Coordinates of C-alpha atoms in Angstrom, one line a residue:
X16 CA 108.4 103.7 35.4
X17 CA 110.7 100.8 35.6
X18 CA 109.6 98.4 38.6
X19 CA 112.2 98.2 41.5
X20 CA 113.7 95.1 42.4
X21 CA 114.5 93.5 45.7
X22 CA 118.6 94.0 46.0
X23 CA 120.8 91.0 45.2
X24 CA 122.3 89.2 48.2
X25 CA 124.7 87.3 46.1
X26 CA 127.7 89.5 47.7
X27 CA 126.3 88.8 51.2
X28 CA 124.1 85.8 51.6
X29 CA 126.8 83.3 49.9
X30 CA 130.3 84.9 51.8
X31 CA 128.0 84.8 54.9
X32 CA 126.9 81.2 54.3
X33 CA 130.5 80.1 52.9
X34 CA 132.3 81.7 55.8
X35 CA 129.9 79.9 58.5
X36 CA 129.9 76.6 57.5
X37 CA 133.6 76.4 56.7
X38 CA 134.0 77.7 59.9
X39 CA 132.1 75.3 61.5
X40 CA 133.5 72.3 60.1
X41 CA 136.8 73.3 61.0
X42 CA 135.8 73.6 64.6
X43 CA 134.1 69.7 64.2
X44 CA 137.6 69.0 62.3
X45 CA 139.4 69.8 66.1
X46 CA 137.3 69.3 68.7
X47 CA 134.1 67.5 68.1
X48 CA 133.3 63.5 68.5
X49 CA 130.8 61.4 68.5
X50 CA 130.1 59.8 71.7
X51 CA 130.6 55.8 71.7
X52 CA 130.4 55.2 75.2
X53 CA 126.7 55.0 75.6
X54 CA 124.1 52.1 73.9
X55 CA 121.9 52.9 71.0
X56 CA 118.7 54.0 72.7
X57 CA 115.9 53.8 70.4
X58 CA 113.4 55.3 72.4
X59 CA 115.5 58.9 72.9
X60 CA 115.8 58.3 68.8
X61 CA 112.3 58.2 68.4
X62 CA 111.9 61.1 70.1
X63 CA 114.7 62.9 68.7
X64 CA 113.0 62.2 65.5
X65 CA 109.4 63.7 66.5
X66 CA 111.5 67.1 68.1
X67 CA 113.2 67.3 64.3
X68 CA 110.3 66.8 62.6
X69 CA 108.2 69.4 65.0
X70 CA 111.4 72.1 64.1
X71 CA 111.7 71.3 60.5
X72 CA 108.1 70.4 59.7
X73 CA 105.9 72.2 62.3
X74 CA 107.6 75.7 62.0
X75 CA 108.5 75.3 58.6
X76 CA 104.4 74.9 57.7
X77 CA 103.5 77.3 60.3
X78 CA 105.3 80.1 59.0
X79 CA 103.5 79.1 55.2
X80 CA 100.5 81.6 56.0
X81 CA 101.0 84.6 54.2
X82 CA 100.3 84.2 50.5
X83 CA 103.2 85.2 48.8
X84 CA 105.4 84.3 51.3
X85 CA 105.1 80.7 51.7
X86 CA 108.4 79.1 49.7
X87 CA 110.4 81.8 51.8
X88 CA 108.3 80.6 55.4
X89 CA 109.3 76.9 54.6
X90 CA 112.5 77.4 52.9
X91 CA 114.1 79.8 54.9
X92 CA 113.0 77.6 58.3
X93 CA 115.4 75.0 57.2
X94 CA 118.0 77.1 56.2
X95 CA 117.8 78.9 59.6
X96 CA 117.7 75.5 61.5
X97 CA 120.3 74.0 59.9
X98 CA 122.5 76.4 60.7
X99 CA 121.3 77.4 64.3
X100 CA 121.8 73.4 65.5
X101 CA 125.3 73.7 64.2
X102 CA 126.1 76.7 66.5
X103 CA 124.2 75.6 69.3
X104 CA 125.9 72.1 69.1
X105 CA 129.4 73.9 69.6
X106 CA 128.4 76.7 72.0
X107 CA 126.3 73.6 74.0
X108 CA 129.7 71.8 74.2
X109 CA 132.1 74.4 75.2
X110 CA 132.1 72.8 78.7
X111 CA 132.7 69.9 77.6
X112 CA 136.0 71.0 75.3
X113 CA 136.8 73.2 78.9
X114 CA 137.1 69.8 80.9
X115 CA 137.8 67.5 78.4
X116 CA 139.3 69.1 75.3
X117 CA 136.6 68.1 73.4
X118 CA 132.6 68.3 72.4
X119 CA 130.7 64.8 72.5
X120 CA 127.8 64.5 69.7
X121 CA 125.2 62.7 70.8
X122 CA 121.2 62.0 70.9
X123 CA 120.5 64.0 73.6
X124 CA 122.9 67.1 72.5
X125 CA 121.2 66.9 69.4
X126 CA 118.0 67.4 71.0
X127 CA 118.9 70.2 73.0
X128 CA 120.5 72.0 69.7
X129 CA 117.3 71.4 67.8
X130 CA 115.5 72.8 70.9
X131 CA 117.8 76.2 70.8
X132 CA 117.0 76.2 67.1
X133 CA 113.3 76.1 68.3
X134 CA 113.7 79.6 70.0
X135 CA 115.3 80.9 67.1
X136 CA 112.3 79.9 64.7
X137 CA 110.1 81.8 67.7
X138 CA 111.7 84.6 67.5
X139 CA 112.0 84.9 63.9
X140 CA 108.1 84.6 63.8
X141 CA 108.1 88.2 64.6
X142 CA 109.7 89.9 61.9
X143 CA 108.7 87.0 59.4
X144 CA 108.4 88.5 55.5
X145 CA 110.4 92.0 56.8
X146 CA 113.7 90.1 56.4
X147 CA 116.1 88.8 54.2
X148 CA 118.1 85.2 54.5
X149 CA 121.0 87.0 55.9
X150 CA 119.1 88.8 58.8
X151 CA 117.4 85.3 60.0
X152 CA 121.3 83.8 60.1
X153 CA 122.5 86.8 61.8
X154 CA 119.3 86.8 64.0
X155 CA 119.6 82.7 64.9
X156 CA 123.3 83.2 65.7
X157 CA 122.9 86.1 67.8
X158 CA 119.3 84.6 69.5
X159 CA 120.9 81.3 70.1
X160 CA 124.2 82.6 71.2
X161 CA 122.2 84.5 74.4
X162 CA 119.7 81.6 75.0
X163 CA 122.4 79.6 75.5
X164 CA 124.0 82.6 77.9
X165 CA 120.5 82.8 79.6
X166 CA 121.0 79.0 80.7
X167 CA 124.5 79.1 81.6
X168 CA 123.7 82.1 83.6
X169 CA 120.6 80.6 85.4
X170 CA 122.4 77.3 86.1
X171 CA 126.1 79.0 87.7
X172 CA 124.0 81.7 89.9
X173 CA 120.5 80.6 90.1
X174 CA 121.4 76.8 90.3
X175 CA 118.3 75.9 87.8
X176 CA 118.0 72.6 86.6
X177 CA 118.9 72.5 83.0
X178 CA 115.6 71.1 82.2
X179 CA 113.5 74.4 83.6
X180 CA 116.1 76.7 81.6
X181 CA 115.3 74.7 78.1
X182 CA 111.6 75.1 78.4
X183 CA 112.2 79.0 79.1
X184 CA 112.8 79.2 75.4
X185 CA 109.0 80.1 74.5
X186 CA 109.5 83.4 76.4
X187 CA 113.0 83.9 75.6
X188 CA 112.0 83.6 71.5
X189 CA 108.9 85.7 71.8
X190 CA 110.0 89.2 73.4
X191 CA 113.6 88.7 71.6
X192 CA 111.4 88.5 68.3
X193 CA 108.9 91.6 69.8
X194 CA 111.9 93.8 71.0
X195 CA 113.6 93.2 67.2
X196 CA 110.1 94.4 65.3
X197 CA 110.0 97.2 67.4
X198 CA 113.3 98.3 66.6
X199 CA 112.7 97.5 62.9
X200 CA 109.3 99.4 63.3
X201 CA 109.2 102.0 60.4
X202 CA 106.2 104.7 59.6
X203 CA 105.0 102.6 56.7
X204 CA 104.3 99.8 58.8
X205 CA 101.2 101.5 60.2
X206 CA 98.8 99.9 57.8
X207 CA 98.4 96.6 57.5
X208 CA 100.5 95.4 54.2
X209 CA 98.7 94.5 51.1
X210 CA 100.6 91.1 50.9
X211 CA 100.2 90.5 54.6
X212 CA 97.1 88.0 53.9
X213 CA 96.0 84.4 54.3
X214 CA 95.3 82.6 50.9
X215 CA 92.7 78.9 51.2
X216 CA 96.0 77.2 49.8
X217 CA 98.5 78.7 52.2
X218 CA 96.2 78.7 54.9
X219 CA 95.7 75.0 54.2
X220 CA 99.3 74.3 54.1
X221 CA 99.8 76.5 57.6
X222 CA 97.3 74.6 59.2
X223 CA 99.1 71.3 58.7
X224 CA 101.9 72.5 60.4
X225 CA 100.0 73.1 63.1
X226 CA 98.9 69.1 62.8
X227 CA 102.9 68.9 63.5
X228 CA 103.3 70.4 66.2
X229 CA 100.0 69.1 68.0
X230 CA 101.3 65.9 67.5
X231 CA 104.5 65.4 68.5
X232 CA 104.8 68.8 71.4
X233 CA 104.1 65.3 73.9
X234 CA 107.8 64.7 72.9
X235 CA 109.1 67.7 72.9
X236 CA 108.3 68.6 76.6
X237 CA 109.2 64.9 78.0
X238 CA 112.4 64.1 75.4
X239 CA 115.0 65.8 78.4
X240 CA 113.1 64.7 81.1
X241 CA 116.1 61.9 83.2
X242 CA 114.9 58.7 81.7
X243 CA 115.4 56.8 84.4
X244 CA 112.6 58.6 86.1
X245 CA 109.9 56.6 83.7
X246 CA 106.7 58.1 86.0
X247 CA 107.9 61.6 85.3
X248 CA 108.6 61.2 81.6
X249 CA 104.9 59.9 81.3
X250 CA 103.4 62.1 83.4
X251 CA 105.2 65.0 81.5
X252 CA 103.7 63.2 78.3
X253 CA 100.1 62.5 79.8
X254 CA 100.1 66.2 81.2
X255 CA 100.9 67.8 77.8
X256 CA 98.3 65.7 76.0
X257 CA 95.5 66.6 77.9
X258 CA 96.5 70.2 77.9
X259 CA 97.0 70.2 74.1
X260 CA 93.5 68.8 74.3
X261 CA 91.5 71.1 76.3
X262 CA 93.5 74.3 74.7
X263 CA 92.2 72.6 70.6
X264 CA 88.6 72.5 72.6
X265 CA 88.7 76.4 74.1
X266 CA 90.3 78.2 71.5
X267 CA 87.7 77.4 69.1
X268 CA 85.2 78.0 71.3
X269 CA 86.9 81.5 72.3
X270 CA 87.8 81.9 68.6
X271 CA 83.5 81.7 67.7
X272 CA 82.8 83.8 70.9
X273 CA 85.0 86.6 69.9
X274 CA 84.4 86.4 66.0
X275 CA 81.7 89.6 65.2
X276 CA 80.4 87.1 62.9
X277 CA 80.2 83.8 65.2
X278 CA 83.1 82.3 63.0
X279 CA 85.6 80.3 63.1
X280 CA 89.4 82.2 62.7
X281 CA 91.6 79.8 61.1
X282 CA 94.6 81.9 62.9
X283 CA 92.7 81.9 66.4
X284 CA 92.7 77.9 65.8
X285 CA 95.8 76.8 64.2
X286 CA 97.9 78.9 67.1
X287 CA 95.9 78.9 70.3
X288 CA 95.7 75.4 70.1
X289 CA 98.9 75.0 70.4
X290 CA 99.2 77.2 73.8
X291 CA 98.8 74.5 76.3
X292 CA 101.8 72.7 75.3
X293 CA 103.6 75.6 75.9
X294 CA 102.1 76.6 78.7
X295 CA 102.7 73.2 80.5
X296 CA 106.4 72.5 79.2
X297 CA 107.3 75.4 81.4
X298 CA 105.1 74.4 84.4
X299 CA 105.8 70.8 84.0
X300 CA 108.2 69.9 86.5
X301 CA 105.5 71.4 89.1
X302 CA 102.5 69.6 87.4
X303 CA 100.7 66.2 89.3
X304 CA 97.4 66.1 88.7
X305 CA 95.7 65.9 85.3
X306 CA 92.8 68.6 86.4
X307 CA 96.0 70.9 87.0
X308 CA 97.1 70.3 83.4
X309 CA 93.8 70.6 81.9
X310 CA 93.4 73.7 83.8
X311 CA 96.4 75.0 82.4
X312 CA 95.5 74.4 79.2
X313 CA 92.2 76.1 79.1
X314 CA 93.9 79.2 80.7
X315 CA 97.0 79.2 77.8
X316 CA 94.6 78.6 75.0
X317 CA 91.8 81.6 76.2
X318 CA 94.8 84.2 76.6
X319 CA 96.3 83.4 73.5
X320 CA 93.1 83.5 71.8
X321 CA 92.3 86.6 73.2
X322 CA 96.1 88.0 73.0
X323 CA 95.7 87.1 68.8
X324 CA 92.1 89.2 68.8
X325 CA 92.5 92.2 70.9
X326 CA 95.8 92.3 71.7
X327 CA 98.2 91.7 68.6
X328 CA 96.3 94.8 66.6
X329 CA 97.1 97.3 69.1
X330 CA 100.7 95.8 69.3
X331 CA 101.4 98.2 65.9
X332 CA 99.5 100.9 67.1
X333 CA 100.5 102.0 71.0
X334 CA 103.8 100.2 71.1
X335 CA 105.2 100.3 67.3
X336 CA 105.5 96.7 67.1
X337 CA 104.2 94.6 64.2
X338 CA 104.1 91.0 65.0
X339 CA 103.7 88.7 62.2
X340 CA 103.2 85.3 63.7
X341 CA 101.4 86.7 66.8
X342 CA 104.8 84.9 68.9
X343 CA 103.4 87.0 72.0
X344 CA 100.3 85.2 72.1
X345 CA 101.0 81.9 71.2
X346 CA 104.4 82.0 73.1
X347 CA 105.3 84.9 75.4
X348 CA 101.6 85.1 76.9
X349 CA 101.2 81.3 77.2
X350 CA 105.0 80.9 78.6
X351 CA 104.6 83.2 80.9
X352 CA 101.4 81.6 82.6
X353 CA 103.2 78.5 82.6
X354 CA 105.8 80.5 84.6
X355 CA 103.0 81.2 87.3
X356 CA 101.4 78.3 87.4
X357 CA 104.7 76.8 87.9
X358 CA 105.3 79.2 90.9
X359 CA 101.8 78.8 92.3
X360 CA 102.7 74.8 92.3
X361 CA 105.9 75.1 93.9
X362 CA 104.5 77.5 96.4
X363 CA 101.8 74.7 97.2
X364 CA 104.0 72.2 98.1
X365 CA 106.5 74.3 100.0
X366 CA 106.5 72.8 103.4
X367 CA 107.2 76.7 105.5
X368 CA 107.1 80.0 105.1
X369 CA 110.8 80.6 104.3
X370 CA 111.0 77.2 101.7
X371 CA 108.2 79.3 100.2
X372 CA 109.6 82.7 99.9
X373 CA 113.0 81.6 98.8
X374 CA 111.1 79.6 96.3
X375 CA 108.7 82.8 95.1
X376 CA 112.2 84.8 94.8
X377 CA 114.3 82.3 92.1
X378 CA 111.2 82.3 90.5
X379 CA 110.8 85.9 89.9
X380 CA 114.8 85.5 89.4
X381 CA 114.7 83.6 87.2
X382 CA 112.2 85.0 84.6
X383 CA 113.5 88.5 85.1
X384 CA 117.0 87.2 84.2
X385 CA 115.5 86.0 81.1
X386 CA 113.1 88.5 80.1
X387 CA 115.9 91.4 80.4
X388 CA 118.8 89.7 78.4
X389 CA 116.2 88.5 75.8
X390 CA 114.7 92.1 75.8
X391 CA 118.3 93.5 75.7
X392 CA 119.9 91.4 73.2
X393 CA 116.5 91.6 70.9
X394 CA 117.3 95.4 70.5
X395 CA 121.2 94.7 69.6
X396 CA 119.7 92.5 66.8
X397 CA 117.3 94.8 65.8
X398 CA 120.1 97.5 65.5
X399 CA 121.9 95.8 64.0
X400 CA 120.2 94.4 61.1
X401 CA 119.0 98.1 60.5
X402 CA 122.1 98.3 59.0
X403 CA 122.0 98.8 55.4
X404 CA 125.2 96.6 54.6
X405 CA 122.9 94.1 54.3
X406 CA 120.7 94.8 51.9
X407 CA 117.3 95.2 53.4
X408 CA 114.3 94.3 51.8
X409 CA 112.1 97.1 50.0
X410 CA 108.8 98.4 51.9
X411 CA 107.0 97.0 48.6
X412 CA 108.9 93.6 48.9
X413 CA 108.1 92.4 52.2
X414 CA 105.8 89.0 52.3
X415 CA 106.7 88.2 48.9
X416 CA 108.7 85.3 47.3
X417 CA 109.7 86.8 44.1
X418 CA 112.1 89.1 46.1
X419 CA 114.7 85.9 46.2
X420 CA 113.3 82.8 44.7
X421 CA 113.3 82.2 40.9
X422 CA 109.3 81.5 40.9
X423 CA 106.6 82.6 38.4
X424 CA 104.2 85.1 38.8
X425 CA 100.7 84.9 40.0
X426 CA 99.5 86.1 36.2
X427 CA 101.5 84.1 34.3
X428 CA 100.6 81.0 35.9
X429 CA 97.0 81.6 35.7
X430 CA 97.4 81.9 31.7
X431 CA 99.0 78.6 31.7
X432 CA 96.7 76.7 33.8
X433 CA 93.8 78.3 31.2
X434 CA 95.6 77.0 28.1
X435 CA 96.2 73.3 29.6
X436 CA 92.8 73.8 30.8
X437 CA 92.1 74.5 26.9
X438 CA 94.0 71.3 25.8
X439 CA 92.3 68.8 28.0
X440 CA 88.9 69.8 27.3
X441 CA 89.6 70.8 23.7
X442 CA 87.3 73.1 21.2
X443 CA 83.9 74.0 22.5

């Protein structure tokens, strides 16, 4: 029986990418410039250098767990990211073109773009290996597109600062990316895939993505914060460090104490320790003390761990989701405790009873706001890339390379490493 291939996506993929980018430069052509009014700050570079390499480097090794899968996890990361900073630059600076007839480029809209390409990565975590490159373009378009709604839309009726509507992009990326595999759910995916495994190389490669993201989430929580207000930017970078910290220490501690063998799980590690930082970015306007960061952390990384153990299995079975990257436990679960803590802080300080209860209520606002358009625009996506115009992947070809890179197989390459094996250490 002949062996089916994966379709070709040379009619869609390179119309798609051809029509975008065209598209975009045109716009850029009219109504984009760079903004020469301000002094080179080196500081906000720096940082804008640690938040690029966290989106190009972080996710892009993150997503290289699966072992046939790992040139499409890096690869199509910075395809997706190139693009999605492109649109969110231009969708970001629509205000600016209102009042001004024109978009200004500069550090700190660069920042913000590379953040909304963060949520995208997030939410393509979810349906990572069940995809093609054309879904993930259509699903960063579409994912920034309403992230960048959710902010206007908290901002205009809400009057949240812009800050607090950034960091919501944790929650808004993971239940987009849950409500999109649900829609995509399909009978076959009831048992686990036979490609959907860690390899020691891949793993190894995944976990230094993690190293990525450990390191540099101090920037990526303080880069927006006003830098004027130096005690706030450090206390925002002191209060993500030590939750980073504490969540490393607990959730291999939870990862051993769940384990039915008293093991380590390299997944429980690599991804729980990385809960406190989001946890804290979206409490961390609220945040004073170091015990109340600390605390936070230990609270993200024991639900995520937990989430990633008991949690993401039953995902597939009672709700018909299949989560790939686990983006509700090591985002939606963690963001949405940073969320209450956040709440529980504000409602601390409140002064009365009414400062309190209007407080309690653009809280809940606020993340309801956001949960139902990323919910709601998650299942248009999902519909929409059901759609066979664009070539889905085959059920046999998800998590696997050879479906649309020109790589070697497994077999062959084993024979060849035997003969240059052969050559060095000659006849026997």
């Amino acid at each position: 029986m002949a062996p089916q291939y994966a379709p070709s996506l040379r009619s869609r993929l390179f119309p798609l990418l051809i029509c975008l980018q065209t598209s975009f430069i045109v716009i850029f052509l009219f109504c984009v410039k760079y903004d020469h009014h301000i002094s080179d700050d080196k500081l906000l570079y720096a940082e804008f250098q640690d938040v690029n390499v966290m989106v190009v480097l972080g996710f892009g090794f993150l997503a290289t767990f699966l072992s046939r899968y790992s040139f499409s996890g890096s690869g199509f990361n910075l395809l997706v990211a190139a693009m999605a900073v492109q649109w969110a630059l231009i969708l970001n600076g629509l205000e600016s073109w209102y009042h001004r007839g024109q978009i200004i480029i500069n550090l700190r809209s660069l920042v913000i773009a590379e953040m909304c390409a963060a949520s995208a990565l997030i939410s393509i975590g979810a349906v990572l290996g069940k995809t093609n490159p054309v879904h993930l373009l259509l699903i960063a378009l579409i994912e920034v597109s309403g992230f960048v709604l959710n902010g206007l839309i908290l901002q205009t009726y809400l009057r949240v600062k812009p800050l607090y509507c950034t960091m919501l992009l944790h929650i808004f990326g993971a239940f987009f990316g849950l409500m999109m595999s649900w829609v995509l759910y399909s009978e076959d995916s009831e048992q686990q895939h036979e490609k959907e495994k860690i390899h020691r190389r891949t793993g190894l490669f995944s976990l230094l993505g993690t190293l990525f993201l450990w390191m540099f989430w101090p920037s990526f929580n303080s880069v927006l914060v006003d830098p004027n207000d130096h005690q706030r930017k450090l206390t925002a970078v002191y209060s993500t460090y030590l939750a980073l910290s504490v969540s490393a220490v607990t959730a291999a501690g939870v990862s051993v104490l769940s384990s039915p063998t008293g093991k380590f799980n390299l997944v429980h590690v690599q991804s729980s320790s990385l809960a406190g930082g989001v946890a804290v970015g979206v409490s961390m306007s609220a945040v004073r003390e170091p015990w109340v960061a600390m605390t936070i952390g230990l609270a993200a990384a024991v639900i995520s761990t937990l989430g990633l153990r008991y949690i993401r299995p039953h995902l597939l079975s009672a709700f018909k989701c299949h989560d790939t990257c686990g983006v509700l436990s090591v985002h939606g679960l963690p963001g949405i405790l940073g969320w209450l803590a956040h709440l529980l802080l504000q409602l601390a300080d409140s002064d009365d009873l009414t400062t309190a209860i209007r407080c309690a209520v653009f809280n809940i606002c606020t993340l309801n706001v956001t949960l139902s358009l990323s919910m709601a625009l998650g299942v248009i996506a999902g519909m929409l890339l059901k759609w066979n115009f664009w070539r889905p992947p085959q059920e046999k070809k998800f998590f696997d390379d050879q479906a649309f890179w020109e790589c070697t197989s497994e077999k062959f390459m084993e024979k060849d490493m035997d003969i240059w094996k052969g050559m060095i250490e000659g006849p026997t």
